[in-house]
PDB file of C-alpha atoms in Angstrom:
ATOM      1  CA  MET F   1       0.138 -49.781 -66.328  1.00  0.00           C
ATOM      2  CA  LYS F   2       0.370 -52.516 -63.715  1.00  0.00           C
ATOM      3  CA  GLU F   3       3.735 -53.282 -62.177  1.00  0.00           C
ATOM      4  CA  ASN F   4       4.954 -56.903 -62.324  1.00  0.00           C
ATOM      5  CA  TYR F   5       6.055 -57.436 -58.745  1.00  0.00           C
ATOM      6  CA  GLN F   6       7.220 -60.991 -59.407  1.00  0.00           C
ATOM      7  CA  ILE F   7       9.931 -59.614 -61.673  1.00  0.00           C
ATOM      8  CA  ILE F   8      11.040 -57.232 -58.917  1.00  0.00           C
ATOM      9  CA  LEU F   9      11.137 -60.134 -56.445  1.00  0.00           C
ATOM     10  CA  ASN F  10      13.193 -62.191 -58.899  1.00  0.00           C
ATOM     11  CA  GLU F  11      15.694 -59.339 -59.157  1.00  0.00           C
ATOM     12  CA  THR F  12      15.906 -59.046 -55.354  1.00  0.00           C
ATOM     13  CA  ILE F  13      16.541 -62.762 -54.945  1.00  0.00           C
ATOM     14  CA  ASP F  14      19.172 -62.724 -57.706  1.00  0.00           C
ATOM     15  CA  MET F  15      20.936 -59.883 -55.907  1.00  0.00           C
ATOM     16  CA  LEU F  16      20.899 -61.767 -52.601  1.00  0.00           C
ATOM     17  CA  LYS F  17      22.301 -64.923 -54.208  1.00  0.00           C
ATOM     18  CA  LYS F  18      25.012 -62.953 -55.979  1.00  0.00           C
ATOM     19  CA  ASN F  19      26.084 -61.274 -52.747  1.00  0.00           C
ATOM     20  CA  GLY F  20      25.792 -64.467 -50.706  1.00  0.00           C
ATOM     21  CA  ILE F  21      23.563 -62.946 -48.036  1.00  0.00           C
ATOM     22  CA  LYS F  22      20.426 -64.208 -46.295  1.00  0.00           C
ATOM     23  CA  PRO F  23      18.611 -61.235 -44.758  1.00  0.00           C
ATOM     24  CA  SER F  24      15.943 -61.350 -42.081  1.00  0.00           C
ATOM     25  CA  LEU F  25      12.323 -61.053 -43.189  1.00  0.00           C
ATOM     26  CA  LEU F  26       9.248 -60.297 -41.086  1.00  0.00           C
ATOM     27  CA  LEU F  27       6.455 -62.010 -42.995  1.00  0.00           C
ATOM     28  CA  HIS F  28       2.924 -60.956 -42.144  1.00  0.00           C
ATOM     29  CA  SER F  29       0.639 -63.964 -42.482  1.00  0.00           C
ATOM     30  CA  CYS F  30      -3.148 -64.063 -42.624  1.00  0.00           C
ATOM     31  CA  CYS F  31      -3.370 -67.859 -42.253  1.00  0.00           C
ATOM     32  CA  ALA F  32      -1.404 -71.089 -42.590  1.00  0.00           C
ATOM     33  CA  PRO F  33      -2.660 -72.007 -46.107  1.00  0.00           C
ATOM     34  CA  CYS F  34      -1.591 -68.676 -47.589  1.00  0.00           C
ATOM     35  CA  SER F  35       1.794 -68.836 -45.865  1.00  0.00           C
ATOM     36  CA  SER F  36       2.594 -72.392 -46.966  1.00  0.00           C
ATOM     37  CA  TYR F  37       3.838 -71.654 -50.478  1.00  0.00           C
ATOM     38  CA  VAL F  38       5.491 -68.401 -49.398  1.00  0.00           C
ATOM     39  CA  LEU F  39       7.507 -70.224 -46.732  1.00  0.00           C
ATOM     40  CA  GLU F  40       8.462 -72.969 -49.181  1.00  0.00           C
ATOM     41  CA  TYR F  41       9.546 -70.357 -51.721  1.00  0.00           C
ATOM     42  CA  LEU F  42      11.375 -67.820 -49.548  1.00  0.00           C
ATOM     43  CA  SER F  43      12.962 -69.881 -46.762  1.00  0.00           C
ATOM     44  CA  GLU F  44      15.962 -70.588 -49.004  1.00  0.00           C
ATOM     45  CA  TYR F  45      16.717 -66.885 -49.367  1.00  0.00           C
ATOM     46  CA  PHE F  46      15.562 -65.275 -46.098  1.00  0.00           C
ATOM     47  CA  SER F  47      15.633 -65.920 -42.368  1.00  0.00           C
ATOM     48  CA  ILE F  48      11.896 -65.717 -41.799  1.00  0.00           C
ATOM     49  CA  THR F  49       9.805 -64.753 -38.800  1.00  0.00           C
ATOM     50  CA  ILE F  50       6.048 -65.110 -39.255  1.00  0.00           C
ATOM     51  CA  PHE F  51       4.044 -62.242 -37.796  1.00  0.00           C
ATOM     52  CA  TYR F  52       0.408 -63.173 -37.299  1.00  0.00           C
ATOM     53  CA  TYR F  53      -1.492 -59.911 -36.925  1.00  0.00           C
ATOM     54  CA  ASN F  54      -5.100 -59.949 -38.097  1.00  0.00           C
ATOM     55  CA  PRO F  55      -7.482 -57.818 -36.010  1.00  0.00           C
ATOM     56  CA  ASN F  56     -10.050 -58.082 -38.813  1.00  0.00           C
ATOM     57  CA  ILE F  57     -10.808 -61.727 -38.067  1.00  0.00           C
ATOM     58  CA  SER F  58     -14.151 -62.587 -36.488  1.00  0.00           C
ATOM     59  CA  PRO F  59     -15.046 -64.262 -34.244  1.00  0.00           C
ATOM     60  CA  LYS F  60     -12.242 -64.668 -31.685  1.00  0.00           C
ATOM     61  CA  GLU F  61     -12.475 -68.461 -32.034  1.00  0.00           C
ATOM     62  CA  GLU F  62     -11.641 -68.138 -35.737  1.00  0.00           C
ATOM     63  CA  PHE F  63      -8.617 -65.995 -34.897  1.00  0.00           C
ATOM     64  CA  THR F  64      -7.358 -68.592 -32.416  1.00  0.00           C
ATOM     65  CA  LYS F  65      -7.978 -71.485 -34.807  1.00  0.00           C
ATOM     66  CA  ARG F  66      -5.870 -69.802 -37.490  1.00  0.00           C
ATOM     67  CA  VAL F  67      -3.082 -69.095 -34.991  1.00  0.00           C
ATOM     68  CA  ASP F  68      -2.983 -72.764 -34.015  1.00  0.00           C
ATOM     69  CA  GLU F  69      -2.875 -73.913 -37.639  1.00  0.00           C
ATOM     70  CA  GLN F  70      -0.072 -71.451 -38.385  1.00  0.00           C
ATOM     71  CA  LYS F  71       2.003 -72.814 -35.506  1.00  0.00           C
ATOM     72  CA  ARG F  72       1.309 -76.394 -36.555  1.00  0.00           C
ATOM     73  CA  LEU F  73       2.410 -75.750 -40.127  1.00  0.00           C
ATOM     74  CA  ILE F  74       5.664 -74.165 -38.971  1.00  0.00           C
ATOM     75  CA  ALA F  75       6.337 -77.179 -36.749  1.00  0.00           C
ATOM     76  CA  GLU F  76       5.521 -79.810 -39.393  1.00  0.00           C
ATOM     77  CA  MET F  77       6.706 -78.367 -42.694  1.00  0.00           C
ATOM     78  CA  PRO F  78      10.308 -79.182 -43.675  1.00  0.00           C
ATOM     79  CA  LEU F  79      11.916 -75.971 -44.919  1.00  0.00           C
ATOM     80  CA  LYS F  80      15.358 -74.686 -45.932  1.00  0.00           C
ATOM     81  CA  SER F  81      15.692 -72.880 -42.578  1.00  0.00           C
ATOM     82  CA  SER F  82      13.827 -72.734 -39.276  1.00  0.00           C
ATOM     83  CA  ILE F  83      10.921 -70.301 -38.951  1.00  0.00           C
ATOM     84  CA  LYS F  84      10.251 -68.108 -35.935  1.00  0.00           C
ATOM     85  CA  PHE F  85       6.795 -66.912 -34.912  1.00  0.00           C
ATOM     86  CA  ILE F  86       5.332 -63.756 -33.377  1.00  0.00           C
ATOM     87  CA  GLU F  87       1.661 -63.675 -32.429  1.00  0.00           C
ATOM     88  CA  GLY F  88       0.187 -60.194 -32.697  1.00  0.00           C
ATOM     89  CA  LYS F  89      -2.512 -58.889 -30.383  1.00  0.00           C
ATOM     90  CA  TYR F  90      -6.146 -59.498 -31.192  1.00  0.00           C
ATOM     91  CA  GLU F  91      -7.478 -55.953 -31.565  1.00  0.00           C
ATOM     92  CA  PRO F  92     -10.845 -56.182 -33.371  1.00  0.00           C
ATOM     93  CA  GLN F  93     -11.883 -52.673 -32.373  1.00  0.00           C
ATOM     94  CA  LYS F  94      -9.106 -51.256 -34.565  1.00  0.00           C
ATOM     95  CA  PHE F  95     -10.640 -52.996 -37.558  1.00  0.00           C
ATOM     96  CA  PHE F  96     -14.212 -51.966 -36.760  1.00  0.00           C
ATOM     97  CA  THR F  97     -13.097 -48.360 -36.368  1.00  0.00           C
ATOM     98  CA  LEU F  98     -11.532 -48.264 -39.840  1.00  0.00           C
ATOM     99  CA  ALA F  99     -14.507 -50.127 -41.338  1.00  0.00           C
ATOM    100  CA  LYS F 100     -17.064 -47.615 -40.037  1.00  0.00           C
ATOM    101  CA  GLY F 101     -19.094 -46.326 -42.959  1.00  0.00           C
ATOM    102  CA  LEU F 102     -17.649 -48.985 -45.276  1.00  0.00           C
ATOM    103  CA  GLU F 103     -19.592 -51.965 -43.949  1.00  0.00           C
ATOM    104  CA  ASN F 104     -21.639 -52.481 -47.124  1.00  0.00           C
ATOM    105  CA  ILE F 105     -18.816 -52.129 -49.630  1.00  0.00           C
ATOM    106  CA  PRO F 106     -18.211 -55.469 -51.409  1.00  0.00           C
ATOM    107  CA  GLU F 107     -15.067 -57.420 -50.578  1.00  0.00           C
ATOM    108  CA  GLY F 108     -12.094 -56.173 -52.566  1.00  0.00           C
ATOM    109  CA  GLY F 109     -12.901 -52.484 -52.179  1.00  0.00           C
ATOM    110  CA  GLU F 110     -11.870 -49.571 -49.984  1.00  0.00           C
ATOM    111  CA  ARG F 111     -12.544 -51.375 -46.693  1.00  0.00           C
ATOM    112  CA  CYS F 112     -10.111 -54.101 -47.703  1.00  0.00           C
ATOM    113  CA  PHE F 113      -7.488 -51.551 -48.739  1.00  0.00           C
ATOM    114  CA  LYS F 114      -7.686 -49.928 -45.311  1.00  0.00           C
ATOM    115  CA  CYS F 115      -7.410 -53.376 -43.724  1.00  0.00           C
ATOM    116  CA  TYR F 116      -4.239 -54.073 -45.754  1.00  0.00           C
ATOM    117  CA  ALA F 117      -2.780 -50.828 -44.445  1.00  0.00           C
ATOM    118  CA  LEU F 118      -3.714 -51.593 -40.838  1.00  0.00           C
ATOM    119  CA  ARG F 119      -1.935 -54.946 -40.875  1.00  0.00           C
ATOM    120  CA  LEU F 120       1.052 -53.820 -42.921  1.00  0.00           C
ATOM    121  CA  ASP F 121       1.583 -50.737 -40.757  1.00  0.00           C
ATOM    122  CA  GLU F 122       1.905 -52.888 -37.641  1.00  0.00           C
ATOM    123  CA  THR F 123       4.208 -55.279 -39.518  1.00  0.00           C
ATOM    124  CA  ALA F 124       6.472 -52.454 -40.666  1.00  0.00           C
ATOM    125  CA  LYS F 125       6.567 -51.005 -37.153  1.00  0.00           C
ATOM    126  CA  ILE F 126       7.567 -54.366 -35.623  1.00  0.00           C
ATOM    127  CA  ALA F 127      10.143 -54.887 -38.382  1.00  0.00           C
ATOM    128  CA  LYS F 128      11.700 -51.506 -37.703  1.00  0.00           C
ATOM    129  CA  ASN F 129      11.729 -51.876 -33.922  1.00  0.00           C
ATOM    130  CA  ASN F 130      13.295 -55.329 -34.080  1.00  0.00           C
ATOM    131  CA  GLY F 131      15.928 -54.704 -36.726  1.00  0.00           C
ATOM    132  CA  PHE F 132      14.535 -56.799 -39.578  1.00  0.00           C
ATOM    133  CA  ASP F 133      16.034 -56.250 -43.013  1.00  0.00           C
ATOM    134  CA  TYR F 134      12.727 -56.643 -44.851  1.00  0.00           C
ATOM    135  CA  PHE F 135       8.994 -56.966 -44.264  1.00  0.00           C
ATOM    136  CA  THR F 136       6.208 -58.207 -46.527  1.00  0.00           C
ATOM    137  CA  THR F 137       2.870 -60.050 -46.452  1.00  0.00           C
ATOM    138  CA  THR F 138       1.407 -63.314 -47.718  1.00  0.00           C
ATOM    139  CA  LEU F 139      -1.816 -61.534 -48.731  1.00  0.00           C
ATOM    140  CA  SER F 140      -0.927 -61.207 -52.417  1.00  0.00           C
ATOM    141  CA  ILE F 141      -1.178 -64.972 -52.865  1.00  0.00           C
ATOM    142  CA  SER F 142      -4.968 -64.711 -52.874  1.00  0.00           C
ATOM    143  CA  PRO F 143      -6.712 -64.139 -56.223  1.00  0.00           C
ATOM    144  CA  HIS F 144      -9.079 -61.864 -54.267  1.00  0.00           C
ATOM    145  CA  LYS F 145      -6.339 -59.504 -53.026  1.00  0.00           C
ATOM    146  CA  ASN F 146      -5.086 -56.521 -54.997  1.00  0.00           C
ATOM    147  CA  ALA F 147      -1.319 -56.922 -55.371  1.00  0.00           C
ATOM    148  CA  GLN F 148      -0.930 -53.424 -56.813  1.00  0.00           C
ATOM    149  CA  ILE F 149      -2.504 -51.793 -53.749  1.00  0.00           C
ATOM    150  CA  LEU F 150      -0.653 -54.107 -51.367  1.00  0.00           C
ATOM    151  CA  ASN F 151       2.736 -53.279 -52.831  1.00  0.00           C
ATOM    152  CA  GLN F 152       1.996 -49.564 -53.069  1.00  0.00           C
ATOM    153  CA  THR F 153       1.024 -49.646 -49.386  1.00  0.00           C
ATOM    154  CA  GLY F 154       4.197 -51.539 -48.528  1.00  0.00           C
ATOM    155  CA  ALA F 155       6.319 -49.000 -50.402  1.00  0.00           C
ATOM    156  CA  ARG F 156       4.701 -46.105 -48.550  1.00  0.00           C
ATOM    157  CA  LEU F 157       5.250 -47.757 -45.172  1.00  0.00           C
ATOM    158  CA  SER F 158       8.831 -48.608 -46.106  1.00  0.00           C
ATOM    159  CA  GLU F 159       9.496 -44.903 -46.462  1.00  0.00           C
ATOM    160  CA  LYS F 160       7.585 -44.075 -43.278  1.00  0.00           C
ATOM    161  CA  TYR F 161       9.494 -46.514 -41.059  1.00  0.00           C
ATOM    162  CA  GLY F 162      12.801 -46.777 -42.897  1.00  0.00           C
ATOM    163  CA  VAL F 163      12.755 -50.543 -43.411  1.00  0.00           C
ATOM    164  CA  ASN F 164      12.866 -52.394 -46.756  1.00  0.00           C
ATOM    165  CA  TYR F 165       9.632 -53.758 -48.188  1.00  0.00           C
ATOM    166  CA  LEU F 166       9.926 -56.992 -50.156  1.00  0.00           C
ATOM    167  CA  PHE F 167       7.921 -56.413 -53.329  1.00  0.00           C
ATOM    168  CA  SER F 168       6.062 -59.545 -54.353  1.00  0.00           C
ATOM    169  CA  ASP F 169       2.979 -61.066 -55.932  1.00  0.00           C
ATOM    170  CA  PHE F 170       2.836 -64.585 -54.583  1.00  0.00           C
ATOM    171  CA  LYS F 171      -0.057 -65.693 -56.780  1.00  0.00           C
ATOM    172  CA  LYS F 172       2.451 -65.696 -59.664  1.00  0.00           C
ATOM    173  CA  ARG F 173       4.398 -68.890 -60.479  1.00  0.00           C
ATOM    174  CA  ASN F 174       1.199 -70.839 -59.660  1.00  0.00           C
ATOM    175  CA  GLY F 175       1.627 -69.796 -56.039  1.00  0.00           C
ATOM    176  CA  TYR F 176      -2.056 -70.016 -55.181  1.00  0.00           C
ATOM    177  CA  LYS F 177      -2.321 -73.473 -56.759  1.00  0.00           C
ATOM    178  CA  ARG F 178       0.730 -74.637 -54.816  1.00  0.00           C
ATOM    179  CA  SER F 179      -0.727 -73.294 -51.571  1.00  0.00           C
ATOM    180  CA  CYS F 180      -3.843 -75.408 -52.182  1.00  0.00           C
ATOM    181  CA  GLU F 181      -1.668 -78.488 -52.761  1.00  0.00           C
ATOM    182  CA  LEU F 182       0.322 -77.866 -49.572  1.00  0.00           C
ATOM    183  CA  SER F 183      -2.883 -77.284 -47.611  1.00  0.00           C
ATOM    184  CA  GLU F 184      -4.080 -80.715 -48.700  1.00  0.00           C
ATOM    185  CA  THR F 185      -0.709 -82.314 -47.904  1.00  0.00           C
ATOM    186  CA  TYR F 186      -0.708 -80.974 -44.342  1.00  0.00           C
ATOM    187  CA  GLY F 187      -4.462 -81.217 -43.782  1.00  0.00           C
ATOM    188  CA  LEU F 188      -4.710 -77.497 -43.080  1.00  0.00           C
ATOM    189  CA  TYR F 189      -7.925 -75.837 -42.051  1.00  0.00           C
ATOM    190  CA  ARG F 190      -8.853 -73.713 -45.049  1.00  0.00           C
ATOM    191  CA  GLN F 191     -11.530 -71.149 -44.244  1.00  0.00           C
ATOM    192  CA  ASN F 192     -14.172 -70.131 -46.799  1.00  0.00           C
ATOM    193  CA  TYR F 193     -13.987 -66.378 -46.085  1.00  0.00           C
ATOM    194  CA  CYS F 194     -11.184 -63.844 -45.758  1.00  0.00           C
ATOM    195  CA  GLY F 195     -11.670 -63.223 -42.064  1.00  0.00           C
ATOM    196  CA  CYS F 196     -13.875 -60.250 -41.239  1.00  0.00           C
ATOM    197  CA  ILE F 197     -17.577 -60.405 -40.411  1.00  0.00           C
ATOM    198  CA  TYR F 198     -18.426 -58.636 -43.658  1.00  0.00           C
ATOM    199  CA  SER F 199     -16.593 -61.161 -45.843  1.00  0.00           C
ATOM    200  CA  LYS F 200     -18.179 -63.952 -43.809  1.00  0.00           C
ATOM    201  CA  ASN F 201     -21.634 -62.541 -44.495  1.00  0.00           C
ATOM    202  CA  GLU F 202     -20.841 -62.324 -48.230  1.00  0.00           C
ATOM    203  CA  ALA F 203     -19.634 -65.935 -48.256  1.00  0.00           C
ATOM    204  CA  GLU F 204     -22.811 -67.094 -46.525  1.00  0.00           C
ATOM    205  CA  LYS F 205     -24.990 -65.244 -49.058  1.00  0.00           C
ATOM    206  CA  ARG F 206     -23.108 -66.936 -51.887  1.00  0.00           C
ATOM    207  CA  GLY F 207     -23.912 -70.259 -50.263  1.00  0.00           C
TER     208      GLY F 207
END
């Protein structure tokens, strides 16, 4: 039976409002479009720092372009509180190492699950080392990402590093639709593939 992570997020937010607290959140972001709705939604309840860590992205120019768009969105989007930004290292070899032997698996399979874990592990580590109250990722906003696996990975890393994971499924509440609307409002670059060379090849085959 699938867990409804939106209900768990609702309960967390209700608890924060009841206690009158606004904890710090390290939010892993894959790109500006996916972060747009999440920032709009959560900035009222959390003090957010965006962590852009995506060693899967190819080529380097694509990585840089997404970084620039993320920074621009943070600067231009009016939110309930100011957003801080941490740019992670570009470490493509880490991704290619985990993808070895999984190159031909279709997007959405085991290679992607390992990629989730790679990015979330670094996020959890940074959250722990810098005293954040919570960490989470924008990845679940995509219809192509497995929210069950993402949240299970987050829970495991929460235990490993001793920092709270914010359970969520941002595609709920029409989150993906809203992210598309915000992307249009701010003229955001919206890529046609997830980020890695394998997803790019799949996108090109689809035409």
